[in-house]
Backbone as JSON Lines, residues from 0, in Angstrom:
{"i":0,"aa":"X","n":[119.02,92.27,174.02],"ca":[119.16,91.48,172.82],"c":[120.3,90.49,173.04]}
{"i":1,"aa":"X","n":[120.1,89.26,172.65],"ca":[121.12,88.25,172.84],"c":[122.16,88.32,171.72]}
{"i":2,"aa":"X","n":[123.25,87.62,171.93],"ca":[124.34,87.64,170.95],"c":[123.96,86.91,169.67]}
{"i":3,"aa":"X","n":[122.94,86.07,169.71],"ca":[122.55,85.34,168.51],"c":[121.82,86.23,167.51]}
{"i":4,"aa":"X","n":[121.21,87.29,167.97],"ca":[120.44,88.15,167.09],"c":[121.2,89.39,166.64]}
{"i":5,"aa":"X","n":[122.31,89.67,167.26],"ca":[123.14,90.8,166.89],"c":[124.41,90.25,166.25]}
{"i":6,"aa":"X","n":[124.62,90.55,164.97],"ca":[125.72,89.93,164.22],"c":[127.08,90.3,164.8]}
{"i":7,"aa":"X","n":[127.26,91.55,165.2],"ca":[128.54,91.97,165.76],"c":[128.82,91.25,167.08]}
{"i":8,"aa":"X","n":[127.82,91.07,167.89],"ca":[128.0,90.35,169.15],"c":[128.28,88.88,168.91]}
{"i":9,"aa":"X","n":[127.65,88.3,167.9],"ca":[127.91,86.9,167.56],"c":[129.36,86.72,167.12]}
{"i":10,"aa":"X","n":[129.86,87.63,166.28],"ca":[131.27,87.56,165.87],"c":[132.2,87.72,167.05]}
{"i":11,"aa":"X","n":[131.86,88.6,167.97],"ca":[132.68,88.8,169.15],"c":[132.72,87.54,170.01]}
{"i":12,"aa":"X","n":[131.59,86.88,170.19],"ca":[131.54,85.65,170.97],"c":[132.37,84.56,170.3]}
{"i":13,"aa":"X","n":[132.27,84.44,168.99],"ca":[133.06,83.43,168.27],"c":[134.55,83.72,168.41]}
{"i":14,"aa":"X","n":[134.95,84.98,168.26],"ca":[136.37,85.33,168.44],"c":[136.86,85.04,169.85]}
{"i":15,"aa":"X","n":[136.03,85.34,170.84],"ca":[136.43,85.07,172.22],"c":[136.55,83.57,172.49]}
{"i":16,"aa":"X","n":[135.66,82.77,171.91],"ca":[135.76,81.31,172.07],"c":[137.03,80.8,171.43]}
{"i":17,"aa":"X","n":[137.36,81.31,170.24],"ca":[138.58,80.87,169.56],"c":[139.82,81.25,170.36]}
{"i":18,"aa":"X","n":[139.88,82.49,170.83],"ca":[141.05,82.95,171.59],"c":[141.18,82.21,172.92]}
{"i":19,"aa":"X","n":[140.07,82.04,173.61],"ca":[140.11,81.35,174.9],"c":[140.48,79.89,174.73]}
{"i":20,"aa":"X","n":[139.96,79.24,173.69],"ca":[140.29,77.84,173.46],"c":[141.76,77.65,173.1]}
{"i":21,"aa":"X","n":[142.3,78.56,172.3],"ca":[143.71,78.46,171.94],"c":[144.6,78.65,173.18]}
{"i":22,"aa":"X","n":[144.21,79.58,174.05],"ca":[144.98,79.8,175.27],"c":[144.87,78.59,176.21]}
{"i":23,"aa":"X","n":[143.66,78.06,176.35],"ca":[143.47,76.9,177.22],"c":[144.22,75.69,176.68]}
{"i":24,"aa":"X","n":[144.29,75.55,175.37],"ca":[145.02,74.42,174.79],"c":[146.52,74.55,175.04]}
{"i":25,"aa":"X","n":[147.01,75.78,175.05],"ca":[148.44,75.96,175.33],"c":[148.76,75.67,176.8]}
{"i":26,"aa":"X","n":[147.79,75.87,177.7],"ca":[147.99,75.61,179.12],"c":[147.77,74.14,179.48]}
{"i":27,"aa":"X","n":[146.77,73.5,178.87],"ca":[146.43,72.11,179.19],"c":[146.16,71.33,177.91]}
{"i":28,"aa":"X","n":[147.2,71.01,177.15],"ca":[146.97,70.33,175.87],"c":[146.42,68.92,176.03]}
{"i":29,"aa":"X","n":[146.76,68.24,177.1],"ca":[146.26,66.88,177.3],"c":[144.76,66.82,177.46]}
{"i":30,"aa":"X","n":[144.21,67.75,178.19],"ca":[142.76,67.79,178.39],"c":[142.03,68.08,177.08]}
{"i":31,"aa":"X","n":[142.55,69.02,176.32],"ca":[141.89,69.38,175.06],"c":[142.01,68.27,174.03]}
{"i":32,"aa":"X","n":[143.16,67.6,173.99],"ca":[143.36,66.56,172.99],"c":[142.54,65.3,173.29]}
{"i":33,"aa":"X","n":[142.22,65.07,174.56],"ca":[141.38,63.92,174.91],"c":[139.95,64.12,174.46]}
{"i":34,"aa":"X","n":[139.5,65.35,174.42],"ca":[138.1,65.66,174.13],"c":[137.94,66.24,172.72]}
{"i":35,"aa":"X","n":[138.3,65.44,171.72],"ca":[138.21,65.91,170.35],"c":[136.81,65.72,169.77]}
{"i":36,"aa":"X","n":[135.99,64.91,170.39],"ca":[134.66,64.62,169.88],"c":[133.61,65.04,170.89]}
{"i":37,"aa":"X","n":[132.41,65.25,170.41],"ca":[131.33,65.63,171.3],"c":[131.27,67.13,171.51]}
{"i":38,"aa":"X","n":[130.64,67.52,172.6],"ca":[130.46,68.95,172.9],"c":[131.8,69.64,173.11]}
{"i":39,"aa":"X","n":[132.7,69.02,173.82],"ca":[134.01,69.64,174.07],"c":[134.89,69.66,172.82]}
{"i":40,"aa":"X","n":[134.49,68.92,171.8],"ca":[135.21,68.93,170.54],"c":[135.14,70.28,169.84]}
{"i":41,"aa":"X","n":[134.09,71.04,170.13],"ca":[133.97,72.39,169.57],"c":[135.13,73.26,170.06]}
{"i":42,"aa":"X","n":[135.49,73.12,171.31],"ca":[136.6,73.9,171.85],"c":[137.93,73.44,171.29]}
{"i":43,"aa":"X","n":[138.07,72.13,171.04],"ca":[139.29,71.62,170.43],"c":[139.44,72.16,169.02]}
{"i":44,"aa":"X","n":[138.34,72.18,168.26],"ca":[138.37,72.72,166.9],"c":[138.64,74.22,166.91]}
{"i":45,"aa":"X","n":[138.07,74.91,167.88],"ca":[138.32,76.35,168.01],"c":[139.78,76.61,168.34]}
{"i":46,"aa":"X","n":[140.36,75.76,169.16],"ca":[141.78,75.91,169.5],"c":[142.65,75.7,168.26]}
{"i":47,"aa":"X","n":[142.29,74.74,167.42],"ca":[143.04,74.51,166.17],"c":[142.95,75.71,165.26]}
{"i":48,"aa":"X","n":[141.76,76.28,165.14],"ca":[141.58,77.47,164.31],"c":[142.42,78.62,164.87]}
{"i":49,"aa":"X","n":[142.41,78.8,166.18],"ca":[143.18,79.87,166.81],"c":[144.67,79.7,166.66]}
{"i":50,"aa":"X","n":[145.14,78.45,166.68],"ca":[146.57,78.21,166.54],"c":[147.03,78.37,165.09]}
{"i":51,"aa":"X","n":[146.25,77.91,164.16],"ca":[146.69,77.93,162.77],"c":[146.45,79.27,162.09]}
{"i":52,"aa":"X","n":[145.44,80.0,162.51],"ca":[145.13,81.27,161.9],"c":[145.36,82.44,162.85]}
{"i":53,"aa":"X","n":[146.33,82.3,163.74],"ca":[146.5,83.31,164.79],"c":[146.74,84.72,164.28]}
{"i":54,"aa":"X","n":[147.49,84.96,163.19],"ca":[147.62,86.36,162.75],"c":[146.28,86.96,162.3]}
{"i":55,"aa":"X","n":[145.49,86.18,161.62],"ca":[144.2,86.67,161.14],"c":[143.21,86.85,162.29]}
{"i":56,"aa":"X","n":[143.25,85.95,163.24],"ca":[142.38,86.07,164.41],"c":[142.74,87.31,165.21]}
{"i":57,"aa":"X","n":[144.03,87.58,165.36],"ca":[144.43,88.77,166.12],"c":[144.05,90.05,165.38]}
{"i":58,"aa":"X","n":[144.13,90.05,164.07],"ca":[143.69,91.22,163.3],"c":[142.19,91.42,163.46]}
{"i":59,"aa":"X","n":[141.43,90.32,163.43],"ca":[139.98,90.41,163.64],"c":[139.66,90.94,165.04]}
{"i":60,"aa":"X","n":[140.42,90.52,166.03],"ca":[140.21,91.02,167.4],"c":[140.47,92.52,167.48]}
{"i":61,"aa":"X","n":[141.5,93.0,166.81],"ca":[141.8,94.43,166.8],"c":[140.67,95.2,166.11]}
{"i":62,"aa":"X","n":[140.21,94.7,164.97],"ca":[139.1,95.36,164.28],"c":[137.84,95.38,165.11]}
{"i":63,"aa":"X","n":[137.56,94.29,165.82],"ca":[136.36,94.25,166.68],"c":[136.51,95.25,167.82]}
{"i":64,"aa":"X","n":[137.7,95.35,168.39],"ca":[137.91,96.3,169.49],"c":[137.73,97.73,169.0]}
{"i":65,"aa":"X","n":[138.24,98.03,167.82],"ca":[138.06,99.37,167.27],"c":[136.6,99.66,166.97]}
{"i":66,"aa":"X","n":[135.91,98.68,166.39],"ca":[134.5,98.91,166.06],"c":[133.64,99.07,167.31]}
{"i":67,"aa":"X","n":[133.98,98.35,168.36],"ca":[133.22,98.5,169.61],"c":[133.54,99.85,170.25]}
{"i":68,"aa":"X","n":[134.79,100.27,170.17],"ca":[135.19,101.56,170.74],"c":[134.51,102.71,170.0]}
{"i":69,"aa":"X","n":[134.47,102.62,168.69],"ca":[133.87,103.69,167.88],"c":[132.34,103.64,167.99]}
{"i":70,"aa":"X","n":[131.78,102.42,167.95],"ca":[130.33,102.28,167.97],"c":[129.72,102.51,169.34]}
{"i":71,"aa":"X","n":[130.5,102.4,170.36],"ca":[130.03,102.68,171.7],"c":[129.33,101.53,172.27]}
């Protein structure tokens, strides 16, 4: 089953994109800021979400890790 049809997997993919984009933006801000539009703009927007909502994103990551651990 793909991540698009399983809601928990879709949330996990979205959280991983947000976390990875925020980390990549902290390492190479010039590259991310140049690509604010188009396909790569999704990663720029994800990085903004990860930077501005980092406490909530980290709490969501912990909850997802617990749910995956419990759910198997």
